[in-house]
Amino acid sequence: MQRLAPALREDNVPLDLISLIKTVLAATKEISFRVSQAHLGGLMGSTLDENIQGEIQKKLDVVANELFKDILLESGFVKAISSEEEDSSVPGDENGKFIVSFDPLDGSSNIDINSLIGTIFSIHEAPKGMAADDPDMFKQAGNKQVCAGYVLYGPSTMLVMTTGKGTHFYVLDRTHGGYLLVERNVRIPEDTQEFAINMSNQRFWHPAMKNYIDDLILGDTGPRGKNFNMRWIAAMVGDVHRVLCRGGIFTYPADSKNPNKPYKLRLMYEANPMSFLVEQAGGLSVTSEGRIMDIEPTSIHQRVEVILGSKNEVETCLSYYKK
Ligand code: F6P
Ligand code: MN
């Protein structure tokens, strides 16, 4: 099995980006270890603080964020970082060539039940002529990402990453401490019979989404003429990973539960990196109005509707919005 750096060189990834990716992965190895030891180290449960999103921070969220932030900012490769757990962007090295957005621990509600969680990251080039403390550096569309990925802290610690030359799977090999390539150029099947959505929000959805899901549930007795199964891990990393492995549609649609917060998932460090991975694997990733990676961001923590996965199924879902 191929090690990470040679696999990246095969894709002609520039050396400075390879160095940054190695730095990102050094952080994930330590987070992976801390996650596995959380109960023993007194890291279960919540802090008394809220993040900028108004969500209570888990102790492990804070530890993962500090680890990731410190390792990246000390590396010299990074001009600034932005994180789900930081109010604003944090400046790094003025000469750093890249900026990194990340969700240090996605799926935090799974921490205390020893279920799937992961780290999501997105890398852009730092725009020239802007100061390291200028948060406007992060106002770049997802289509400008040079690398995106996530690390899933599951039964095995898995890295899923793209630099724009396909989406590849790697597994952390604890015998030598590095990630090994296990699957190159993952492809998402175009058709599926599996969907992922939080059904408890059903009464708050747009009628188009409601009609679409109703038809999936009708199965072979309805217009789709086939049965669908449902899965919901409640961690985007886990649900997207399943879609990459065997297809499916995953959506967190707009809802009217809280009129001030129509969307749940964050553009910069959830939707954009996942969109890059999904598109590089032949899937689609959109809102009901267009491609996610073409959205011009207006703020670091902005939220967005997400519909992603198997190409034909995502197109079928969108057709309900046009009816
Ligand atoms: O980060 C937000 C998140 O935890 C995602 O990882 C996940 O897909 C979603 O929220 C779960 O939402 P809910 O709490 O509605 O199930
Ligand atoms: Mn998250």
Coordinates of N, CA and C in Angstrom, one line a residue, residues 92-263:
G92 N -1.9 33.9 11.2 CA -0.7 33.1 11.4 C 0.5 33.8 10.9
D93 N 1.3 33.2 10.0 CA 2.5 33.7 9.4 C 2.2 34.6 8.2
E94 N 2.6 35.9 8.2 CA 2.4 36.8 7.1 C 2.8 36.2 5.8
N95 N 3.9 35.4 5.8 CA 4.3 34.8 4.5 C 3.7 33.4 4.2
G96 N 2.8 33.0 5.1 CA 2.2 31.7 4.8 C 1.4 31.7 3.5
K97 N 1.5 30.6 2.8 CA 0.9 30.6 1.4 C -0.6 30.2 1.4
F98 N -1.0 29.6 2.5 CA -2.4 29.0 2.5 C -3.2 29.5 3.7
I99 N -4.5 29.4 3.5 CA -5.4 29.6 4.7 C -6.2 28.3 4.8
V100 N -6.6 28.0 6.1 CA -7.2 26.7 6.4 C -8.5 27.0 7.2
S101 N -9.6 26.4 6.7 CA -10.9 26.5 7.5 C -11.2 25.1 8.0
F102 N -11.6 25.0 9.3 CA -11.9 23.6 9.7 C -13.0 23.5 10.8
D103 N -13.5 22.3 10.8 CA -14.4 22.0 11.9 C -13.7 20.9 12.7
P104 N -13.1 21.3 13.9 CA -12.2 20.3 14.6 C -12.8 19.0 14.9
L105 N -14.1 19.1 15.4 CA -14.8 17.8 15.7 C -16.3 17.9 15.2
D106 N -16.5 17.4 14.1 CA -17.9 17.4 13.5 C -18.7 16.3 14.2
G107 N -19.9 16.5 14.4 CA -20.8 15.5 15.0 C -20.6 15.4 16.6
S108 N -20.4 16.6 17.2 CA -20.1 16.6 18.6 C -21.1 15.9 19.5
S109 N -22.4 15.9 19.0 CA -23.4 15.2 19.9 C -23.1 13.7 20.0
N110 N -22.2 13.2 19.1 CA -21.9 11.8 19.2 C -20.7 11.5 20.2
I111 N -20.0 12.5 20.7 CA -18.9 12.3 21.5 C -19.2 11.4 22.7
D112 N -20.3 11.9 23.4 CA -20.6 11.2 24.7 C -21.2 9.8 24.5
I113 N -21.5 9.4 23.3 CA -22.1 8.1 23.1 C -21.1 7.2 22.3
N114 N -19.8 7.7 22.3 CA -18.8 6.9 21.6 C -19.1 6.5 20.2
S115 N -19.7 7.5 19.5 CA -20.1 7.2 18.1 C -19.3 8.1 17.1
L116 N -19.6 8.0 15.9 CA -18.7 8.6 14.8 C -18.6 10.1 15.0
I117 N -17.4 10.5 14.9 CA -17.0 12.0 14.9 C -15.8 12.1 13.9
G118 N -15.6 13.4 13.5 CA -14.4 13.5 12.6 C -14.0 15.0 12.5
T119 N -12.9 15.2 11.8 CA -12.4 16.6 11.6 C -12.5 16.9 10.1
I120 N -13.1 18.1 9.8 CA -13.2 18.4 8.4 C -12.3 19.6 8.1
F121 N -11.6 19.7 6.9 CA -10.8 20.8 6.6 C -10.9 21.2 5.2
S122 N -10.6 22.5 4.9 CA -10.6 23.1 3.6 C -9.5 24.0 3.5
I123 N -8.7 23.9 2.4 CA -7.5 24.7 2.2 C -7.7 25.6 0.9
H124 N -7.4 26.9 1.1 CA -7.4 27.8 -0.1 C -6.0 28.4 -0.1
E125 N -5.6 29.0 -1.2 CA -4.4 29.8 -1.3 C -4.7 31.2 -0.6
A126 N -3.7 31.7 0.2 CA -3.9 33.0 0.8 C -3.8 34.1 -0.3
P127 N -4.8 35.0 -0.4 CA -4.8 36.0 -1.4 C -3.6 36.9 -1.2
K128 N -2.9 37.4 -2.2 CA -1.7 38.2 -2.0 C -2.2 39.6 -1.7
G129 N -1.4 40.4 -0.9 CA -1.7 41.8 -0.6 C -2.7 42.0 0.5
M130 N -3.1 40.9 1.2 CA -4.0 41.1 2.3 C -3.2 40.7 3.6
A131 N -3.5 41.4 4.7 CA -2.8 41.2 5.9 C -3.4 39.9 6.6
A132 N -2.5 39.2 7.3 CA -2.9 37.9 8.0 C -4.1 38.1 8.9
D133 N -4.3 39.3 9.4 CA -5.5 39.4 10.3 C -6.7 39.9 9.6
D134 N -6.7 39.9 8.3 CA -7.9 40.3 7.5 C -8.8 39.1 7.3
P135 N -10.0 39.1 8.0 CA -10.9 37.9 7.8 C -11.4 37.8 6.4
D136 N -11.4 38.9 5.6 CA -11.9 38.9 4.2 C -11.1 37.9 3.3
M137 N -9.9 37.5 3.8 CA -9.2 36.4 3.0 C -10.0 35.2 2.8
F138 N -10.9 34.9 3.8 CA -11.7 33.7 3.7 C -12.9 33.8 2.8
K139 N -13.2 35.0 2.2 CA -14.3 35.1 1.3 C -14.0 34.7 -0.1
Q140 N -13.7 33.4 -0.2 CA -13.4 32.7 -1.4 C -14.3 31.6 -1.7
A141 N -14.8 31.4 -2.9 CA -15.8 30.4 -3.2 C -15.1 29.0 -3.0
G142 N -15.9 28.0 -2.8 CA -15.4 26.6 -2.7 C -14.7 26.1 -3.9
N143 N -15.1 26.7 -5.1 CA -14.4 26.3 -6.3 C -13.0 26.7 -6.4
K144 N -12.5 27.5 -5.4 CA -11.1 27.9 -5.4 C -10.3 27.0 -4.4
Q145 N -10.9 26.0 -3.7 CA -10.2 25.2 -2.8 C -9.1 24.4 -3.5
V146 N -7.9 24.3 -2.8 CA -6.8 23.5 -3.4 C -6.7 22.1 -2.8
C147 N -7.4 22.0 -1.7 CA -7.4 20.7 -1.0 C -8.6 20.7 0.0
A148 N -9.3 19.5 0.1 CA -10.3 19.4 1.1 C -10.3 18.0 1.6
G149 N -10.8 17.8 2.8 CA -10.8 16.4 3.3 C -11.4 16.3 4.7
Y150 N -11.6 15.1 5.1 CA -12.0 14.9 6.5 C -11.3 13.7 7.1
V151 N -11.2 13.6 8.4 CA -10.6 12.4 9.0 C -11.7 11.9 9.9
L152 N -12.1 10.6 9.7 CA -13.2 10.0 10.5 C -12.6 9.2 11.6
Y153 N -12.9 9.5 12.9 CA -12.4 8.7 14.0 C -13.3 7.6 14.3
G154 N -13.4 6.6 13.4 CA -14.3 5.4 13.5 C -13.5 4.2 14.0
P155 N -14.0 3.0 13.7 CA -13.3 1.8 14.0 C -11.9 1.8 13.5
S156 N -11.7 2.4 12.3 CA -10.4 2.8 11.9 C -10.4 4.3 11.6
T157 N -9.2 4.9 11.8 CA -9.1 6.3 11.6 C -8.8 6.5 10.1
M158 N -9.8 7.1 9.4 CA -9.7 7.2 7.9 C -9.6 8.6 7.4
L159 N -8.7 8.8 6.5 CA -8.6 10.1 5.8 C -9.3 10.0 4.4
V160 N -10.1 11.0 4.1 CA -10.7 11.1 2.8 C -10.3 12.5 2.3
M161 N -9.6 12.5 1.1 CA -9.0 13.8 0.7 C -9.0 14.0 -0.8
T162 N -9.1 15.2 -1.2 CA -9.0 15.5 -2.6 C -8.1 16.8 -2.8
T163 N -7.3 16.8 -3.8 CA -6.6 18.0 -4.2 C -7.0 18.4 -5.7
G164 N -8.2 17.9 -6.0 CA -8.7 18.2 -7.4 C -8.4 17.1 -8.4
K165 N -7.8 16.0 -8.0 CA -7.4 14.9 -8.9 C -8.1 13.7 -8.4
G166 N -9.4 13.7 -8.1 CA -10.1 12.6 -7.6 C -10.1 12.6 -6.1
T167 N -11.0 11.7 -5.5 CA -11.1 11.6 -4.1 C -10.6 10.3 -3.7
H168 N -9.7 10.3 -2.7 CA -9.0 9.1 -2.3 C -9.2 8.7 -0.8
F169 N -9.2 7.5 -0.5 CA -9.3 7.0 0.9 C -8.0 6.6 1.4
Y170 N -7.7 6.9 2.6 CA -6.5 6.5 3.3 C -6.8 6.0 4.7
V171 N -6.1 5.1 5.2 CA -6.3 4.6 6.6 C -5.0 4.8 7.4
L172 N -5.2 5.3 8.7 CA -4.1 5.5 9.6 C -3.6 4.1 10.0
D173 N -2.3 3.9 9.7 CA -1.7 2.6 10.0 C -0.9 2.8 11.3
R174 N -1.4 2.3 12.4 CA -0.8 2.6 13.7 C 0.5 1.9 13.9
T175 N 0.8 1.0 13.1 CA 2.1 0.3 13.2 C 3.3 1.2 12.8
H176 N 3.1 2.1 11.8 CA 4.2 3.0 11.5 C 3.8 4.4 11.7
G177 N 2.5 4.7 12.0 CA 2.1 6.1 12.4 C 1.7 7.0 11.2
G178 N 1.6 6.4 10.0 CA 1.2 7.2 8.8 C 0.0 6.8 8.1
Y179 N -0.6 7.6 7.2 CA -1.7 7.2 6.5 C -1.3 6.5 5.2
L180 N -2.0 5.3 4.9 CA -1.8 4.6 3.7 C -2.9 4.7 2.8
L181 N -2.7 4.8 1.5 CA -3.7 4.8 0.5 C -4.4 3.5 0.4
V182 N -5.7 3.5 0.6 CA -6.4 2.2 0.4 C -7.4 2.2 -0.8
E183 N -7.8 3.3 -1.3 CA -8.7 3.4 -2.4 C -8.5 4.7 -3.2
R184 N -8.1 4.5 -4.4 CA -7.8 5.7 -5.3 C -9.1 6.0 -6.1
N185 N -9.4 7.2 -6.4 CA -10.5 7.6 -7.3 C -11.8 6.9 -6.9
V186 N -12.3 7.2 -5.7 CA -13.6 6.6 -5.3 C -14.7 7.2 -6.2
R187 N -15.7 6.4 -6.6 CA -16.8 6.9 -7.4 C -18.1 6.6 -6.7
I188 N -19.0 7.7 -6.6 CA -20.3 7.5 -6.0 C -21.2 7.0 -7.1
P189 N -21.9 5.9 -6.8 CA -22.9 5.4 -7.8 C -23.9 6.5 -8.2
E190 N -24.3 6.5 -9.5 CA -25.2 7.6 -9.9 C -26.6 7.4 -9.4
D191 N -27.0 6.2 -9.1 CA -28.4 5.9 -8.6 C -28.3 5.3 -7.2
T192 N -29.3 5.4 -6.5 CA -29.3 4.9 -5.1 C -30.7 4.6 -4.6
Q193 N -30.8 3.9 -3.5 CA -32.1 3.6 -2.9 C -31.9 3.9 -1.4
E194 N -31.1 4.9 -1.0 CA -30.8 5.2 0.4 C -30.8 6.7 0.5
F195 N -31.5 7.2 1.6 CA -31.5 8.7 1.8 C -31.2 9.0 3.3
A196 N -30.7 10.2 3.5 CA -30.3 10.6 4.9 C -30.8 12.0 5.1
I197 N -31.7 12.1 6.1 CA -32.3 13.4 6.4 C -32.8 13.3 7.9
N198 N -32.8 14.4 8.6 CA -33.4 14.4 10.0 C -34.9 14.6 9.8
M199 N -35.6 13.4 9.9 CA -37.1 13.4 9.6 C -37.8 14.2 10.7
S200 N -37.2 14.4 11.8 CA -38.0 15.1 12.9 C -38.3 16.6 12.5
N201 N -37.6 17.1 11.4 CA -37.9 18.5 11.0 C -38.9 18.5 9.9
Q202 N -39.5 17.4 9.5 CA -40.4 17.3 8.4 C -41.4 18.4 8.3
R203 N -42.1 18.8 9.4 CA -43.1 19.8 9.3 C -42.6 21.2 9.0
F204 N -41.3 21.4 9.1 CA -40.7 22.7 8.9 C -40.1 22.9 7.5
W205 N -40.1 21.8 6.7 CA -39.5 21.9 5.4 C -40.3 22.6 4.3
H206 N -39.6 23.0 3.3 CA -40.2 23.6 2.1 C -41.1 22.5 1.5
P207 N -42.3 22.8 0.9 CA -43.2 21.8 0.3 C -42.5 20.9 -0.7
A208 N -41.5 21.4 -1.5 CA -40.8 20.6 -2.5 C -40.1 19.4 -1.8
M209 N -39.4 19.7 -0.7 CA -38.6 18.7 0.0 C -39.6 17.7 0.6
K210 N -40.7 18.2 1.2 CA -41.6 17.4 1.8 C -42.2 16.4 0.8
N211 N -42.6 16.9 -0.4 CA -43.1 16.0 -1.5 C -42.1 15.0 -1.9
Y212 N -40.8 15.4 -2.1 CA -39.8 14.5 -2.5 C -39.6 13.3 -1.5
I213 N -39.5 13.7 -0.2 CA -39.3 12.6 0.8 C -40.6 11.7 0.9
D214 N -41.8 12.4 0.8 CA -43.0 11.6 0.8 C -42.9 10.5 -0.3
D215 N -42.5 10.9 -1.5 CA -42.4 9.9 -2.6 C -41.4 8.8 -2.3
L216 N -40.3 9.2 -1.6 CA -39.3 8.1 -1.3 C -39.9 7.1 -0.3
I217 N -40.7 7.6 0.6 CA -41.3 6.8 1.6 C -42.4 5.9 1.0
L218 N -43.0 6.4 0.0 CA -44.1 5.6 -0.6 C -43.4 4.3 -1.3
G219 N -42.1 4.4 -1.6 CA -41.4 3.3 -2.2 C -42.1 2.7 -3.5
D220 N -42.2 1.4 -3.5 CA -42.7 0.8 -4.8 C -44.2 1.0 -4.9
T221 N -44.8 1.6 -4.0 CA -46.3 1.9 -4.1 C -46.5 3.3 -4.6
G222 N -45.4 4.1 -4.8 CA -45.5 5.5 -5.3 C -44.9 5.7 -6.6
P223 N -44.7 7.0 -7.0 CA -44.2 7.3 -8.3 C -42.8 6.9 -8.6
R224 N -42.0 6.6 -7.5 CA -40.6 6.2 -7.7 C -40.5 4.8 -8.1
G225 N -41.5 4.0 -7.8 CA -41.5 2.6 -8.2 C -40.4 1.7 -7.6
K226 N -39.7 2.2 -6.5 CA -38.7 1.3 -5.8 C -38.7 1.8 -4.4
N227 N -38.2 0.8 -3.5 CA -38.2 1.1 -2.1 C -36.9 1.8 -1.7
F228 N -37.0 2.7 -0.7 CA -35.8 3.4 -0.2 C -35.6 3.1 1.2
N229 N -34.3 3.0 1.6 CA -34.0 2.8 3.0 C -33.4 4.2 3.6
M230 N -33.5 4.4 4.9 CA -33.0 5.6 5.5 C -32.0 5.4 6.5
R231 N -31.0 6.3 6.6 CA -29.9 6.3 7.6 C -29.6 7.7 8.1
W232 N -29.3 7.9 9.3 CA -29.0 9.2 9.9 C -28.0 9.0 11.0
I233 N -26.7 9.4 10.8 CA -25.7 9.2 11.8 C -25.6 10.4 12.7
A234 N -26.2 11.6 12.2 CA -26.1 12.8 13.0 C -24.7 13.4 13.1
A235 N -23.8 13.0 12.2 CA -22.5 13.6 12.0 C -22.3 13.6 10.5
M236 N -22.1 14.8 10.0 CA -22.0 15.0 8.6 C -20.9 14.1 8.0
V237 N -19.8 14.0 8.8 CA -18.6 13.2 8.3 C -19.1 11.7 8.1
G238 N -19.9 11.2 9.0 CA -20.3 9.8 8.9 C -21.3 9.6 7.7
D239 N -22.2 10.5 7.6 CA -23.2 10.4 6.6 C -22.6 10.6 5.2
V240 N -21.7 11.6 5.0 CA -21.1 11.8 3.7 C -20.1 10.6 3.4
H241 N -19.5 10.0 4.5 CA -18.6 8.9 4.2 C -19.4 7.7 3.6
R242 N -20.6 7.5 4.2 CA -21.4 6.4 3.7 C -21.8 6.6 2.2
V243 N -22.1 7.9 1.9 CA -22.5 8.2 0.5 C -21.3 8.0 -0.4
L244 N -20.1 8.4 0.0 CA -18.9 8.1 -0.8 C -18.6 6.6 -1.0
C245 N -18.9 5.8 0.1 CA -18.7 4.4 0.0 C -19.7 3.7 -0.9
R246 N -21.0 4.0 -0.7 CA -22.0 3.2 -1.5 C -23.1 3.9 -2.1
G247 N -23.0 5.3 -2.2 CA -24.0 6.1 -2.8 C -25.1 6.5 -1.8
G248 N -26.0 7.3 -2.2 CA -27.1 7.8 -1.4 C -27.3 9.3 -1.6
I249 N -28.3 9.8 -1.0 CA -28.5 11.2 -1.0 C -28.6 11.7 0.5
F250 N -27.8 12.7 0.8 CA -27.8 13.3 2.1 C -28.2 14.8 2.0
T251 N -29.1 15.1 2.9 CA -29.6 16.5 2.8 C -29.9 17.1 4.2
Y252 N -29.4 18.4 4.4 CA -30.0 19.2 5.5 C -30.6 20.4 4.8
P253 N -31.9 20.2 4.5 CA -32.6 21.3 3.7 C -32.9 22.5 4.6
A254 N -33.3 23.6 3.9 CA -33.8 24.8 4.6 C -35.0 24.3 5.5
D255 N -35.2 24.9 6.7 CA -36.4 24.7 7.4 C -36.8 25.9 8.2
S256 N -38.1 26.0 8.6 CA -38.6 27.2 9.2 C -38.8 27.0 10.7
K257 N -38.0 26.1 11.3 CA -38.1 25.8 12.8 C -37.8 27.1 13.5
N258 N -36.6 27.7 13.2 CA -36.2 29.0 13.8 C -36.0 30.0 12.6
P259 N -36.9 31.0 12.5 CA -36.9 31.9 11.3 C -35.6 32.6 11.2
N260 N -34.8 32.8 12.3 CA -33.5 33.4 12.2 C -32.4 32.5 11.7
K261 N -32.7 31.2 11.6 CA -31.7 30.2 11.2 C -32.3 29.2 10.3
P262 N -32.4 29.6 9.0 CA -33.1 28.7 8.0 C -32.2 27.4 7.7
Y263 N -30.9 27.6 7.9 CA -30.0 26.4 7.5 C -29.2 26.0 8.7

